[in-house]
Every structure is written in structure tokens, then in C-alpha cells.
mmCIF file of C-alpha atoms in Angstrom:
data_model
loop_
_atom_site.group_PDB
_atom_site.id
_atom_site.type_symbol
_atom_site.label_atom_id
_atom_site.label_comp_id
_atom_site.label_asym_id
_atom_site.label_seq_id
_atom_site.Cartn_x
_atom_site.Cartn_y
_atom_site.Cartn_z
ATOM 1 C CA MET M 1 12.254 -46.128 -10.060
ATOM 2 C CA TYR M 2 14.151 -43.367 -11.866
ATOM 3 C CA GLY M 3 13.334 -39.766 -12.624
ATOM 4 C CA LEU M 4 14.538 -38.669 -16.070
ATOM 5 C CA ALA M 5 15.630 -35.083 -16.810
ATOM 6 C CA LEU M 6 15.865 -34.232 -20.516
ATOM 7 C CA GLY M 7 17.945 -31.138 -21.227
ATOM 8 C CA GLY M 8 17.415 -28.456 -23.837
ATOM 9 C CA GLY M 9 19.544 -28.051 -26.932
ATOM 10 C CA GLY M 10 17.370 -27.594 -30.012
ATOM 11 C CA SER M 11 18.373 -29.828 -32.917
ATOM 12 C CA ARG M 12 20.788 -31.675 -30.661
ATOM 13 C CA GLY M 13 17.702 -33.172 -29.026
ATOM 14 C CA SER M 14 17.882 -36.024 -31.542
ATOM 15 C CA TYR M 15 20.502 -37.444 -29.141
ATOM 16 C CA GLU M 16 17.731 -37.830 -26.548
ATOM 17 C CA VAL M 17 15.744 -40.026 -28.942
ATOM 18 C CA GLY M 18 18.631 -42.510 -28.861
ATOM 19 C CA VAL M 19 18.727 -42.298 -25.066
ATOM 20 C CA LEU M 20 14.992 -43.013 -24.848
ATOM 21 C CA LYS M 21 15.337 -45.980 -27.234
ATOM 22 C CA ALA M 22 18.043 -47.513 -25.070
ATOM 23 C CA LEU M 23 16.173 -46.906 -21.801
ATOM 24 C CA LYS M 24 13.111 -48.625 -23.241
ATOM 25 C CA GLU M 25 15.169 -51.534 -24.567
ATOM 26 C CA LEU M 26 16.871 -51.950 -21.191
ATOM 27 C CA GLN M 27 13.475 -51.726 -19.462
ATOM 28 C CA ILE M 28 14.717 -49.042 -17.080
ATOM 29 C CA PRO M 29 11.761 -48.078 -14.856
ATOM 30 C CA ILE M 30 10.916 -44.383 -15.262
ATOM 31 C CA GLY M 31 8.413 -42.737 -12.931
ATOM 32 C CA ALA M 32 8.618 -39.155 -14.180
ATOM 33 C CA ILE M 33 10.218 -37.146 -16.964
ATOM 34 C CA THR M 34 11.071 -33.481 -16.672
ATOM 35 C CA GLY M 35 12.085 -31.566 -19.785
ATOM 36 C CA THR M 36 13.246 -28.165 -20.865
ATOM 37 C CA SER M 37 12.851 -26.906 -24.436
ATOM 38 C CA ILE M 38 13.448 -29.829 -26.833
ATOM 39 C CA GLY M 39 13.645 -32.020 -23.723
ATOM 40 C CA ALA M 40 10.018 -31.158 -22.948
ATOM 41 C CA ILE M 41 9.031 -31.997 -26.532
ATOM 42 C CA ASN M 42 10.880 -35.316 -26.476
ATOM 43 C CA GLY M 43 9.473 -36.162 -23.063
ATOM 44 C CA ALA M 44 5.901 -35.474 -24.200
ATOM 45 C CA ALA M 45 6.465 -37.415 -27.419
ATOM 46 C CA TYR M 46 7.822 -40.389 -25.456
ATOM 47 C CA LEU M 47 4.528 -40.601 -23.587
ATOM 48 C CA MET M 48 2.817 -41.173 -26.947
ATOM 49 C CA ASP M 49 4.327 -44.703 -26.836
ATOM 50 C CA ASP M 50 5.552 -44.616 -30.438
ATOM 51 C CA LEU M 51 9.332 -44.170 -30.530
ATOM 52 C CA ASP M 52 9.484 -45.265 -34.171
ATOM 53 C CA LEU M 53 7.226 -42.367 -35.123
ATOM 54 C CA ILE M 54 9.331 -39.924 -33.096
ATOM 55 C CA GLU M 55 12.491 -41.133 -34.846
ATOM 56 C CA THR M 56 10.820 -40.896 -38.268
ATOM 57 C CA ILE M 57 9.736 -37.311 -37.593
ATOM 58 C CA TRP M 58 13.200 -36.352 -36.360
ATOM 59 C CA CYS M 59 14.879 -37.894 -39.410
ATOM 60 C CA SER M 60 12.567 -35.935 -41.732
ATOM 61 C CA LEU M 61 13.759 -32.568 -40.400
ATOM 62 C CA ASN M 62 16.168 -30.261 -42.212
ATOM 63 C CA LYS M 63 17.378 -26.668 -41.849
ATOM 64 C CA ASP M 64 14.140 -25.329 -43.380
ATOM 65 C CA ALA M 65 11.848 -27.373 -41.157
ATOM 66 C CA LEU M 66 11.212 -24.678 -38.555
ATOM 67 C CA ILE M 67 12.433 -21.517 -40.300
ATOM 68 C CA LYS M 68 11.366 -20.994 -43.930
ATOM 69 C CA PHE M 69 14.475 -19.235 -45.211
ATOM 70 C CA LYS M 70 13.226 -19.192 -48.803
ATOM 71 C CA ASP M 71 10.257 -17.003 -47.888
ATOM 72 C CA LEU M 72 12.013 -15.090 -45.116
ATOM 73 C CA ASN M 73 10.829 -11.492 -44.760
ATOM 74 C CA ILE M 74 13.349 -9.644 -42.579
ATOM 75 C CA PRO M 75 11.097 -6.633 -41.798
ATOM 76 C CA GLU M 76 8.385 -9.083 -40.711
ATOM 77 C CA VAL M 77 10.865 -10.968 -38.487
ATOM 78 C CA ILE M 78 11.825 -7.644 -36.870
ATOM 79 C CA ARG M 79 8.165 -6.669 -36.415
ATOM 80 C CA ARG M 80 7.387 -10.021 -34.791
ATOM 81 C CA ARG M 81 10.569 -9.755 -32.726
ATOM 82 C CA GLY M 82 11.704 -13.164 -33.927
ATOM 83 C CA PHE M 83 11.093 -15.944 -36.422
ATOM 84 C CA ASP M 84 7.533 -17.246 -36.815
ATOM 85 C CA PHE M 85 6.837 -19.692 -33.959
ATOM 86 C CA ASP M 86 3.544 -20.920 -35.439
ATOM 87 C CA ILE M 87 5.361 -23.526 -37.577
ATOM 88 C CA LEU M 88 6.633 -25.405 -34.510
ATOM 89 C CA LEU M 89 3.429 -24.819 -32.545
ATOM 90 C CA THR M 90 1.310 -26.276 -35.372
ATOM 91 C CA LEU M 91 3.645 -29.266 -35.733
ATOM 92 C CA LEU M 92 3.406 -30.041 -32.007
ATOM 93 C CA HIS M 93 -0.390 -29.892 -32.072
ATOM 94 C CA GLN M 94 -0.342 -32.294 -35.031
ATOM 95 C CA ILE M 95 1.944 -34.949 -33.502
ATOM 96 C CA LEU M 96 1.162 -34.743 -29.770
ATOM 97 C CA ASP M 97 -2.060 -36.022 -28.265
ATOM 98 C CA GLU M 98 -2.846 -34.345 -24.938
ATOM 99 C CA GLU M 99 -5.167 -37.083 -23.719
ATOM 100 C CA LYS M 100 -2.634 -39.841 -24.440
ATOM 101 C CA ILE M 101 0.067 -37.929 -22.576
ATOM 102 C CA ARG M 102 -2.205 -37.297 -19.602
ATOM 103 C CA ALA M 103 -3.312 -40.953 -19.488
ATOM 104 C CA HIS M 104 0.266 -42.306 -19.519
ATOM 105 C CA PRO M 105 1.445 -43.590 -16.102
ATOM 106 C CA ILE M 106 4.751 -41.702 -16.400
ATOM 107 C CA ASP M 107 4.469 -38.163 -15.062
ATOM 108 C CA LEU M 108 5.644 -35.204 -17.173
ATOM 109 C CA GLY M 109 7.135 -31.974 -15.842
ATOM 110 C CA ILE M 110 7.648 -28.920 -18.065
ATOM 111 C CA VAL M 111 10.019 -26.005 -17.485
ATOM 112 C CA THR M 112 9.329 -22.609 -19.091
ATOM 113 C CA TYR M 113 9.558 -18.941 -18.143
ATOM 114 C CA ASN M 114 6.668 -16.496 -17.810
ATOM 115 C CA LEU M 115 7.958 -13.170 -19.156
ATOM 116 C CA THR M 116 4.804 -11.299 -18.173
ATOM 117 C CA ALA M 117 5.049 -12.342 -14.522
ATOM 118 C CA LYS M 118 8.866 -12.424 -14.670
ATOM 119 C CA GLU M 119 9.015 -15.841 -13.010
ATOM 120 C CA PRO M 120 9.992 -19.413 -13.894
ATOM 121 C CA VAL M 121 7.287 -22.004 -14.345
ATOM 122 C CA VAL M 122 7.843 -25.647 -13.420
ATOM 123 C CA ILE M 123 4.568 -27.454 -13.934
ATOM 124 C CA PHE M 124 3.587 -31.142 -14.022
ATOM 125 C CA LYS M 125 0.896 -32.440 -16.332
ATOM 126 C CA ASP M 126 -1.826 -32.830 -13.685
ATOM 127 C CA ASP M 127 -1.494 -29.124 -12.851
ATOM 128 C CA VAL M 128 -1.728 -27.899 -16.456
ATOM 129 C CA PRO M 129 -5.218 -26.590 -17.354
ATOM 130 C CA GLN M 130 -7.154 -28.933 -19.646
ATOM 131 C CA GLY M 131 -6.490 -28.215 -23.303
ATOM 132 C CA LYS M 132 -3.269 -26.299 -22.590
ATOM 133 C CA LEU M 133 -0.716 -29.112 -22.222
ATOM 134 C CA ILE M 134 0.695 -28.895 -25.761
ATOM 135 C CA ASP M 135 0.906 -25.106 -25.459
ATOM 136 C CA TYR M 136 2.995 -25.434 -22.293
ATOM 137 C CA VAL M 137 5.289 -27.951 -24.016
ATOM 138 C CA ALA M 138 5.687 -25.434 -26.842
ATOM 139 C CA ALA M 139 6.290 -22.607 -24.352
ATOM 140 C CA SER M 140 9.202 -24.552 -22.919
ATOM 141 C CA ALA M 141 10.756 -24.612 -26.418
ATOM 142 C CA ASN M 142 10.075 -20.978 -27.322
ATOM 143 C CA HIS M 143 13.703 -20.142 -28.176
ATOM 144 C CA PRO M 144 14.600 -16.415 -27.913
ATOM 145 C CA SER M 145 15.089 -16.308 -31.712
ATOM 146 C CA PHE M 146 11.343 -16.978 -32.183
ATOM 147 C CA SER M 147 8.392 -14.665 -31.626
ATOM 148 C CA ARG M 148 6.873 -14.993 -28.156
ATOM 149 C CA LEU M 149 4.160 -17.530 -27.395
ATOM 150 C CA GLU M 150 1.144 -16.349 -25.417
ATOM 151 C CA ILE M 151 -0.952 -18.525 -23.118
ATOM 152 C CA ASP M 152 -4.004 -16.869 -21.524
ATOM 153 C CA GLY M 153 -2.541 -13.397 -22.114
ATOM 154 C CA ALA M 154 0.915 -14.163 -20.664
ATOM 155 C CA GLN M 155 4.066 -14.333 -22.775
ATOM 156 C CA PHE M 156 6.437 -17.266 -22.359
ATOM 157 C CA ILE M 157 10.017 -18.005 -23.377
ATOM 158 C CA ASP M 158 12.263 -21.073 -23.493
ATOM 159 C CA GLY M 159 12.725 -22.684 -20.065
ATOM 160 C CA ALA M 160 16.493 -22.826 -20.669
ATOM 161 C CA VAL M 161 16.742 -19.260 -19.334
ATOM 162 C CA PHE M 162 15.884 -20.748 -15.918
ATOM 163 C CA ASP M 163 16.882 -24.430 -15.779
ATOM 164 C CA ASN M 164 18.093 -26.257 -18.875
ATOM 165 C CA ILE M 165 18.487 -29.671 -17.217
ATOM 166 C CA PRO M 166 15.637 -29.922 -14.683
ATOM 167 C CA VAL M 167 17.013 -32.351 -12.119
ATOM 168 C CA LYS M 168 15.826 -30.464 -9.027
ATOM 169 C CA PRO M 169 12.067 -30.825 -9.728
ATOM 170 C CA LEU M 170 12.508 -34.620 -9.820
ATOM 171 C CA TYR M 171 14.272 -34.644 -6.466
ATOM 172 C CA GLU M 172 11.510 -32.454 -5.043
ATOM 173 C CA ARG M 173 8.989 -35.052 -6.285
ATOM 174 C CA GLY M 174 10.781 -37.711 -4.234
ATOM 175 C CA TYR M 175 13.109 -39.298 -6.797
ATOM 176 C CA GLY M 176 16.394 -40.436 -5.276
ATOM 177 C CA LYS M 177 17.711 -41.929 -8.526
ATOM 178 C CA ILE M 178 17.903 -39.508 -11.446
ATOM 179 C CA ILE M 179 19.093 -39.839 -15.037
ATOM 180 C CA ALA M 180 20.083 -36.493 -16.590
ATOM 181 C CA VAL M 181 20.673 -36.010 -20.321
ATOM 182 C CA ASN M 182 23.046 -33.137 -21.043
ATOM 183 C CA LEU M 183 23.181 -31.837 -24.624
ATOM 184 C CA ARG M 184 26.230 -29.678 -23.870
ATOM 185 C CA THR M 185 24.909 -26.223 -24.663
ATOM 186 C CA LEU M 186 26.737 -23.174 -23.300
ATOM 187 C CA GLY M 187 24.435 -22.984 -20.288
ATOM 188 C CA ASP M 188 25.023 -26.568 -19.191
ATOM 189 C CA GLN M 189 28.328 -26.180 -17.368
ATOM 190 C CA ARG M 190 26.953 -26.345 -13.830
ATOM 191 C CA ASN M 191 27.431 -29.316 -11.549
ATOM 192 C CA LEU M 192 24.229 -31.381 -11.445
ATOM 193 C CA SER M 193 25.138 -33.446 -8.380
ATOM 194 C CA GLY M 194 23.057 -33.285 -5.215
ATOM 195 C CA PRO M 195 21.552 -35.440 -2.439
ATOM 196 C CA TYR M 196 20.491 -38.105 -4.937
ATOM 197 C CA GLU M 197 22.030 -40.816 -7.088
ATOM 198 C CA LEU M 198 22.790 -39.170 -10.435
ATOM 199 C CA LEU M 199 23.572 -40.827 -13.761
ATOM 200 C CA GLU M 200 24.505 -38.160 -16.318
ATOM 201 C CA ILE M 201 24.402 -39.149 -19.986
ATOM 202 C CA SER M 202 26.120 -36.890 -22.505
ATOM 203 C CA SER M 203 28.295 -37.028 -25.585
ATOM 204 C CA ASP M 204 31.856 -35.839 -26.045
ATOM 205 C CA ASN M 205 31.157 -35.729 -29.782
ATOM 206 C CA ALA M 206 29.927 -32.635 -31.594
ATOM 207 C CA LEU M 207 26.130 -32.866 -31.853
ATOM 208 C CA GLY M 208 25.767 -30.145 -34.456
ATOM 209 C CA SER M 209 23.790 -26.932 -34.647
ATOM 210 C CA ILE M 210 21.107 -26.013 -32.119
ATOM 211 C CA LEU M 211 18.817 -24.202 -34.567
ATOM 212 C CA PHE M 212 19.416 -25.891 -37.918
ATOM 213 C CA PRO M 213 18.713 -29.650 -38.049
ATOM 214 C CA ASP M 214 20.598 -31.785 -40.555
ATOM 215 C CA PRO M 215 19.342 -35.306 -41.455
ATOM 216 C CA GLU M 216 22.757 -36.985 -41.308
ATOM 217 C CA THR M 217 23.657 -35.340 -38.014
ATOM 218 C CA ILE M 218 20.273 -36.341 -36.586
ATOM 219 C CA LYS M 219 20.802 -40.018 -37.480
ATOM 220 C CA ARG M 220 24.298 -39.947 -36.019
ATOM 221 C CA ASN M 221 23.107 -38.263 -32.821
ATOM 222 C CA ILE M 222 20.360 -40.856 -32.304
ATOM 223 C CA ARG M 223 22.965 -43.584 -32.618
ATOM 224 C CA TYR M 224 25.329 -41.835 -30.185
ATOM 225 C CA GLY M 225 22.525 -41.357 -27.649
ATOM 226 C CA TYR M 226 21.605 -45.030 -27.880
ATOM 227 C CA LEU M 227 25.184 -46.292 -27.514
ATOM 228 C CA ASP M 228 26.128 -43.830 -24.765
ATOM 229 C CA THR M 229 23.130 -44.963 -22.714
ATOM 230 C CA LEU M 230 24.065 -48.632 -23.109
ATOM 231 C CA ARG M 231 27.561 -47.709 -21.930
ATOM 232 C CA ALA M 232 26.191 -45.667 -19.007
ATOM 233 C CA PHE M 233 24.372 -48.810 -17.837
ATOM 234 C CA GLN M 234 27.553 -50.872 -18.397
ATOM 235 C CA LYS M 235 26.168 -52.889 -21.291
ATOM 236 C CA LEU M 236 29.051 -51.584 -23.430
ATOM 237 C CA GLN M 237 32.642 -50.680 -22.559
ATOM 238 C CA GLY M 238 35.119 -48.103 -23.869
ATOM 239 C CA ALA M 239 35.624 -44.336 -23.761
ATOM 240 C CA THR M 240 35.211 -42.958 -27.302
ATOM 241 C CA TYR M 241 34.576 -46.332 -28.962
ATOM 242 C CA TYR M 242 32.114 -49.043 -27.969
ATOM 243 C CA PHE M 243 33.075 -52.620 -27.073
ATOM 244 C CA GLU M 244 30.924 -55.568 -26.072
ATOM 245 C CA THR M 245 33.742 -56.673 -23.787
ATOM 246 C CA LEU M 246 37.352 -55.848 -22.973
ATOM 247 C CA GLU M 247 39.791 -58.727 -23.287
ATOM 248 C CA ASP M 248 43.539 -59.232 -22.900
ATOM 249 C CA PHE M 249 45.536 -58.932 -26.116
ATOM 250 C CA THR M 250 49.296 -59.339 -26.331
ATOM 251 C CA MET M 251 49.543 -56.546 -28.885
ATOM 252 C CA LEU M 252 47.787 -54.209 -26.433
ATOM 253 C CA SER M 253 49.539 -55.367 -23.264
ATOM 254 C CA SER M 254 51.008 -52.895 -20.777
ATOM 255 C CA LEU M 255 53.774 -50.589 -21.913
ATOM 256 C CA THR M 256 57.342 -51.812 -21.639
ATOM 257 C CA ALA M 257 59.952 -49.817 -19.732
ATOM 258 C CA GLU M 258 61.353 -48.610 -23.063
ATOM 259 C CA GLU M 259 57.948 -47.433 -24.251
ATOM 260 C CA ILE M 260 57.273 -45.609 -20.975
ATOM 261 C CA LYS M 261 60.655 -43.898 -21.301
ATOM 262 C CA ALA M 262 59.763 -42.730 -24.818
ATOM 263 C CA LEU M 263 56.454 -41.314 -23.615
ATOM 264 C CA LYS M 264 58.036 -39.395 -20.754
ATOM 265 C CA GLU M 265 60.764 -37.951 -22.948
ATOM 266 C CA GLU M 266 58.734 -37.063 -26.014
ATOM 267 C CA ILE M 267 55.315 -35.860 -24.819
ATOM 268 C CA HIS M 268 54.769 -32.875 -22.537
ATOM 269 C CA PRO M 269 53.416 -34.360 -19.252
ATOM 270 C CA LEU M 270 50.801 -31.633 -18.598
ATOM 271 C CA PHE M 271 49.075 -32.079 -21.972
ATOM 272 C CA PHE M 272 49.582 -35.828 -21.844
ATOM 273 C CA HIS M 273 47.743 -36.301 -18.549
ATOM 274 C CA ARG M 274 45.025 -33.790 -19.430
ATOM 275 C CA THR M 275 44.302 -35.723 -22.630
ATOM 276 C CA LEU M 276 44.046 -39.031 -20.774
ATOM 277 C CA ASP M 277 41.815 -37.811 -17.913
ATOM 278 C CA LYS M 278 38.668 -38.510 -19.927
ATOM 279 C CA PHE M 279 39.720 -42.092 -20.623
ATOM 280 C CA GLN M 280 40.486 -42.723 -16.963
ATOM 281 C CA ASN M 281 37.058 -41.365 -16.001
ATOM 282 C CA TYR M 282 35.242 -43.583 -18.514
ATOM 283 C CA LEU M 283 37.291 -46.764 -18.224
ATOM 284 C CA GLN M 284 38.104 -46.607 -14.483
ATOM 285 C CA LYS M 285 39.277 -50.096 -13.437
ATOM 286 C CA ASP M 286 39.578 -51.134 -17.112
ATOM 287 C CA TYR M 287 41.825 -48.170 -17.936
ATOM 288 C CA SER M 288 45.133 -48.828 -19.643
ATOM 289 C CA LEU M 289 47.355 -46.456 -21.546
ATOM 290 C CA MET M 290 47.432 -48.747 -24.570
ATOM 291 C CA LEU M 291 43.623 -48.949 -24.740
ATOM 292 C CA ALA M 292 43.371 -45.157 -24.475
ATOM 293 C CA ALA M 293 46.033 -44.755 -27.180
ATOM 294 C CA LEU M 294 44.196 -47.265 -29.397
ATOM 295 C CA GLU M 295 40.982 -45.230 -29.200
ATOM 296 C CA ILE M 296 42.840 -41.930 -29.729
ATOM 297 C CA THR M 297 44.603 -43.293 -32.826
ATOM 298 C CA ALA M 298 41.411 -44.817 -34.248
ATOM 299 C CA GLU M 299 39.662 -41.469 -33.786
ATOM 300 C CA ALA M 300 42.515 -39.597 -35.514
ATOM 301 C CA LEU M 301 42.323 -41.953 -38.499
ATOM 302 C CA GLU M 302 38.511 -41.774 -38.592
ATOM 303 C CA VAL M 303 37.830 -45.437 -37.957
ATOM 304 C CA ASP M 304 34.035 -45.912 -37.654
ATOM 305 C CA PRO M 305 33.077 -44.657 -34.149
ATOM 306 C CA LEU M 306 29.447 -45.787 -34.345
ATOM 307 C CA LYS M 307 30.098 -49.504 -34.719
ATOM 308 C CA VAL M 308 29.938 -51.802 -31.700
ATOM 309 C CA TYR M 309 33.197 -53.773 -31.659
ATOM 310 C CA ALA M 310 33.301 -57.231 -30.119
ATOM 311 C CA HIS M 311 36.482 -56.258 -28.232
ATOM 312 C CA GLN M 312 39.465 -53.935 -28.558
ATOM 313 C CA GLY M 313 41.225 -56.471 -30.781
ATOM 314 C CA GLU M 314 38.560 -55.954 -33.441
ATOM 315 C CA LEU M 315 39.144 -52.196 -33.326
ATOM 316 C CA LEU M 316 42.893 -52.769 -33.627
ATOM 317 C CA ASP M 317 42.261 -54.918 -36.722
ATOM 318 C CA ALA M 318 40.128 -52.137 -38.245
ATOM 319 C CA LEU M 319 42.824 -49.592 -37.419
ATOM 320 C CA GLN M 320 45.585 -51.692 -38.985
ATOM 321 C CA LYS M 321 43.507 -52.137 -42.163
ATOM 322 C CA ARG M 322 43.006 -48.380 -42.312
ATOM 323 C CA MET M 323 46.756 -47.776 -41.816
ATOM 324 C CA ALA M 324 47.615 -50.287 -44.556
ATOM 325 C CA ALA M 325 45.123 -48.709 -46.969
ATOM 326 C CA VAL M 326 46.611 -45.259 -46.315
ATOM 327 C CA ALA M 327 50.162 -46.560 -46.741
ATOM 328 C CA GLN M 328 49.218 -48.156 -50.085
ATOM 329 C CA GLY M 329 47.487 -44.995 -51.269
ATOM 330 C CA ALA M 330 44.095 -46.736 -51.453
ATOM 331 C CA GLU M 331 42.629 -44.361 -48.870
ATOM 332 C CA LYS M 332 43.465 -40.789 -47.936
ATOM 333 C CA VAL M 333 43.787 -38.954 -44.659
ATOM 334 C CA ARG M 334 43.538 -35.247 -44.000
ATOM 335 C CA VAL M 335 46.800 -33.301 -44.322
ATOM 336 C CA ARG M 336 46.883 -32.817 -40.545
ATOM 337 C CA GLU M 337 46.813 -36.567 -39.877
ATOM 338 C CA LYS M 338 49.710 -37.345 -42.225
ATOM 339 C CA VAL M 339 52.013 -36.505 -39.322
ATOM 340 C CA LEU M 340 50.917 -39.796 -37.700
ATOM 341 C CA PHE M 341 53.014 -41.741 -40.179
ATOM 342 C CA LYS M 342 56.156 -39.618 -39.913
ATOM 343 C CA ASP M 343 59.229 -40.734 -37.971
ATOM 344 C CA LEU M 344 59.554 -37.657 -35.773
ATOM 345 C CA ASP M 345 62.611 -36.910 -33.685
ATOM 346 C CA GLN M 346 62.282 -36.080 -29.999
ATOM 347 C CA GLY M 347 62.067 -32.298 -30.540
ATOM 348 C CA ALA M 348 59.436 -32.560 -33.270
ATOM 349 C CA LEU M 349 57.325 -34.975 -31.209
ATOM 350 C CA LEU M 350 57.516 -32.694 -28.170
ATOM 351 C CA ALA M 351 56.379 -29.768 -30.324
ATOM 352 C CA LEU M 352 53.506 -31.874 -31.689
ATOM 353 C CA SER M 353 52.475 -32.811 -28.146
ATOM 354 C CA LEU M 354 52.106 -29.104 -27.348
ATOM 355 C CA ALA M 355 50.047 -28.417 -30.488
ATOM 356 C CA SER M 356 47.987 -31.621 -30.493
ATOM 357 C CA PRO M 357 48.573 -34.133 -27.668
ATOM 358 C CA LYS M 358 46.231 -36.654 -29.302
ATOM 359 C CA LEU M 359 48.211 -36.713 -32.546
ATOM 360 C CA ALA M 360 51.462 -37.092 -30.596
ATOM 361 C CA ILE M 361 50.033 -40.046 -28.653
ATOM 362 C CA ALA M 362 48.746 -41.588 -31.891
ATOM 363 C CA ASN M 363 52.130 -41.167 -33.576
ATOM 364 C CA LEU M 364 53.850 -43.031 -30.729
ATOM 365 C CA PHE M 365 51.118 -45.688 -30.587
ATOM 366 C CA ILE M 366 51.620 -46.500 -34.269
ATOM 367 C CA LYS M 367 55.357 -46.823 -33.615
ATOM 368 C CA PHE M 368 54.770 -49.097 -30.625
ATOM 369 C CA ILE M 369 52.393 -51.362 -32.580
ATOM 370 C CA GLN M 370 54.785 -51.565 -35.550
ATOM 371 C CA ASN M 371 57.670 -52.443 -33.251
ATOM 372 C CA ARG M 372 55.596 -55.098 -31.458
ATOM 373 C CA VAL M 373 54.599 -56.639 -34.782
ATOM 374 C CA LEU M 374 58.260 -56.776 -35.778
ATOM 375 C CA GLY M 375 59.277 -58.045 -32.346
ATOM 376 C CA VAL M 376 61.564 -55.075 -31.789
#
């Protein structure tokens, strides 16, 4: 049985919807969910047993959903000491059902901060006074940019000021296996490891603004959360792209001595190894320089990162089609990426590796693939 810690991160919380979808699909047993800020909202919503509704609500949000910029009255915002919080509070009371959440077998822990008492509050649903559960969920998400929420005369603020990824409360409840979802906000740099088995799920992709939701970003984040969770449970492979399986392909076989020599001579080793660390961490025993370079080049040329590829050969096919379309003028690339198709001398490639190691690796990868196709 796992404990699940859902981190805070405002609009980036759409990523957690994808995580929850994947966990449900994989039938991962969850005994308790702890959440901070949007994590508390998503955790409470999950206990409503209607993920489709949650996704629909998320996808309906836009930048004006929580802050009405059209009718914004700056003096009133100053007087209130923040944007009107009643919009979010009302929405939560409309979509969350306290009795359903309390009746659900999965426990729910909420992290907030009591400004009046100057102390953090970590409270599980059975300890929340009757009729106050939704208010405590809202208190956890009371971002400093909003006016303060009061519960029974005490003012509360976003739980992120205390613990933005509440792993510790799960361990203290007896959970030895914990899944933590990290939305990569500025306060989420600490090491989450401890005397428990930890599976951290996060994205290396930009998840967008914290305060201003965007429908397209929300849909993309849900997809990333879903795919990253499948990969975390080894149902998919890859580092920045997603593969059903990894197979042996001649075109992507290990580097030749000549290719290794070119890499060592033309790319600065410090930046080279730093760039590849992530791929080694993700791929581990399946790591190969050619697979890492394939993903780096596909990313540089904006090959669809949200598709599940049958294997790395399918991604290579998509990459070669993209390269051919660019070469024929049928598709365009950004000015910065045009350097990928240039035949750079050793000095120019070394300079590129200092400015952008990924583009330097992609430039060499394209050369290697072209030479292998030609049998050079």
C-alpha cells in the first residue's frame, strides 16, 4: 500500500491529474493522500471518484478563472491585501462533496499554515471538524497573492510556506512506500529521501505559470503527468520521449571509434557529460549515447514529445521525416536550430558545445546518421 504526496504548484497542478489517471489505470493501491495547495485540492477531488469530471473542470480553466482581470479594482485589492479568494472558495464548495470525501476509504491529509497561531497545520480528514473539510482544503491553497481565509476566527495561508510536498506526514502514518509528485516550484529543491521507499514523479518539461492557467498547457500537462507515471512504473521507457520498448537497431548501434574520436575532439567534455547525466539517470541499464543523442535531436527539431513510440526506431523515422521536410523547405525550424544542418568545423562545433551542448550533440548525431545511411 502506497502513501501519495501531491505537491503544490498552482496551475501546474494539472500535471497531477495525469498522475492520478495513470495510478488508477495501473491499479496502484493508495492508502492515504497528503496534499499541499493545489495538491490538497486534487487529492480531495480524487476522493470524489470522478476523474473525468476533474479533468473537464481543469480543461475549462483560463487566466481569468480565479482572478477577474477585467473587473480588477486595484485599490480594493490593496484594501483586501490580495486578490479576492471567494472565487476559488465558492468553486471548491460547488465541486467538492465533504461527505463523499469523508466516506472514501483513502485517507486525506491537508497541509496549511495558521497565521494567527503562527504554526503549521497538518490535519487528516477524521480530525477536521464536521462541515469544515472544504474550508481546510481551501486554506491549504490560500496563495499569498490572495486575501486571507478565516476559519473560526483564525487566518490561514497556503501550506507551501511550511511543506510543499508533504512526504513526512505519510511516513509518520506508517507508510513505508511513498509516491511524491513534484511540480518543480522554487521551494521544491530539497531532498525528499528518508527511511522509506520513495518514488518521485516530476517533469523536466516546463509546466507553465503557477497563477495563470492556460487550456493548452493544462491539456499538455495532464498528458505529461500520465506518461511520466507510466514510465515511473516501468510501463514505458525513454528519458524525454516515451517508448513501449527499446530494441536493437543497426542505425542506432554503439558509436564507432571514429565517432567517439569526433565527440571527444569537438564537444567540451564538462558540458557534454552534464547534458547526458539526466539520460543516464532515466535510462540506467538501457542507456546508450546514440539513444540519448536521438532524443536530444528529436527535441531540438520539435518532434512530437507526447506520442508513445513503439520503439526508438519509430522516433528515428519521425526525426528523419522532419529533417527531410526541413531540407525541402516544406517545414521550418527556428533560426537557432538551423545550426543543426550546418557542416561546422572543429572550432565552431566546440564553441557551439559551450553555448548549447544539446545543439552540438544534435549536430553531430545528424552527421553520424547521414554517414551511416551512406555507409561512410
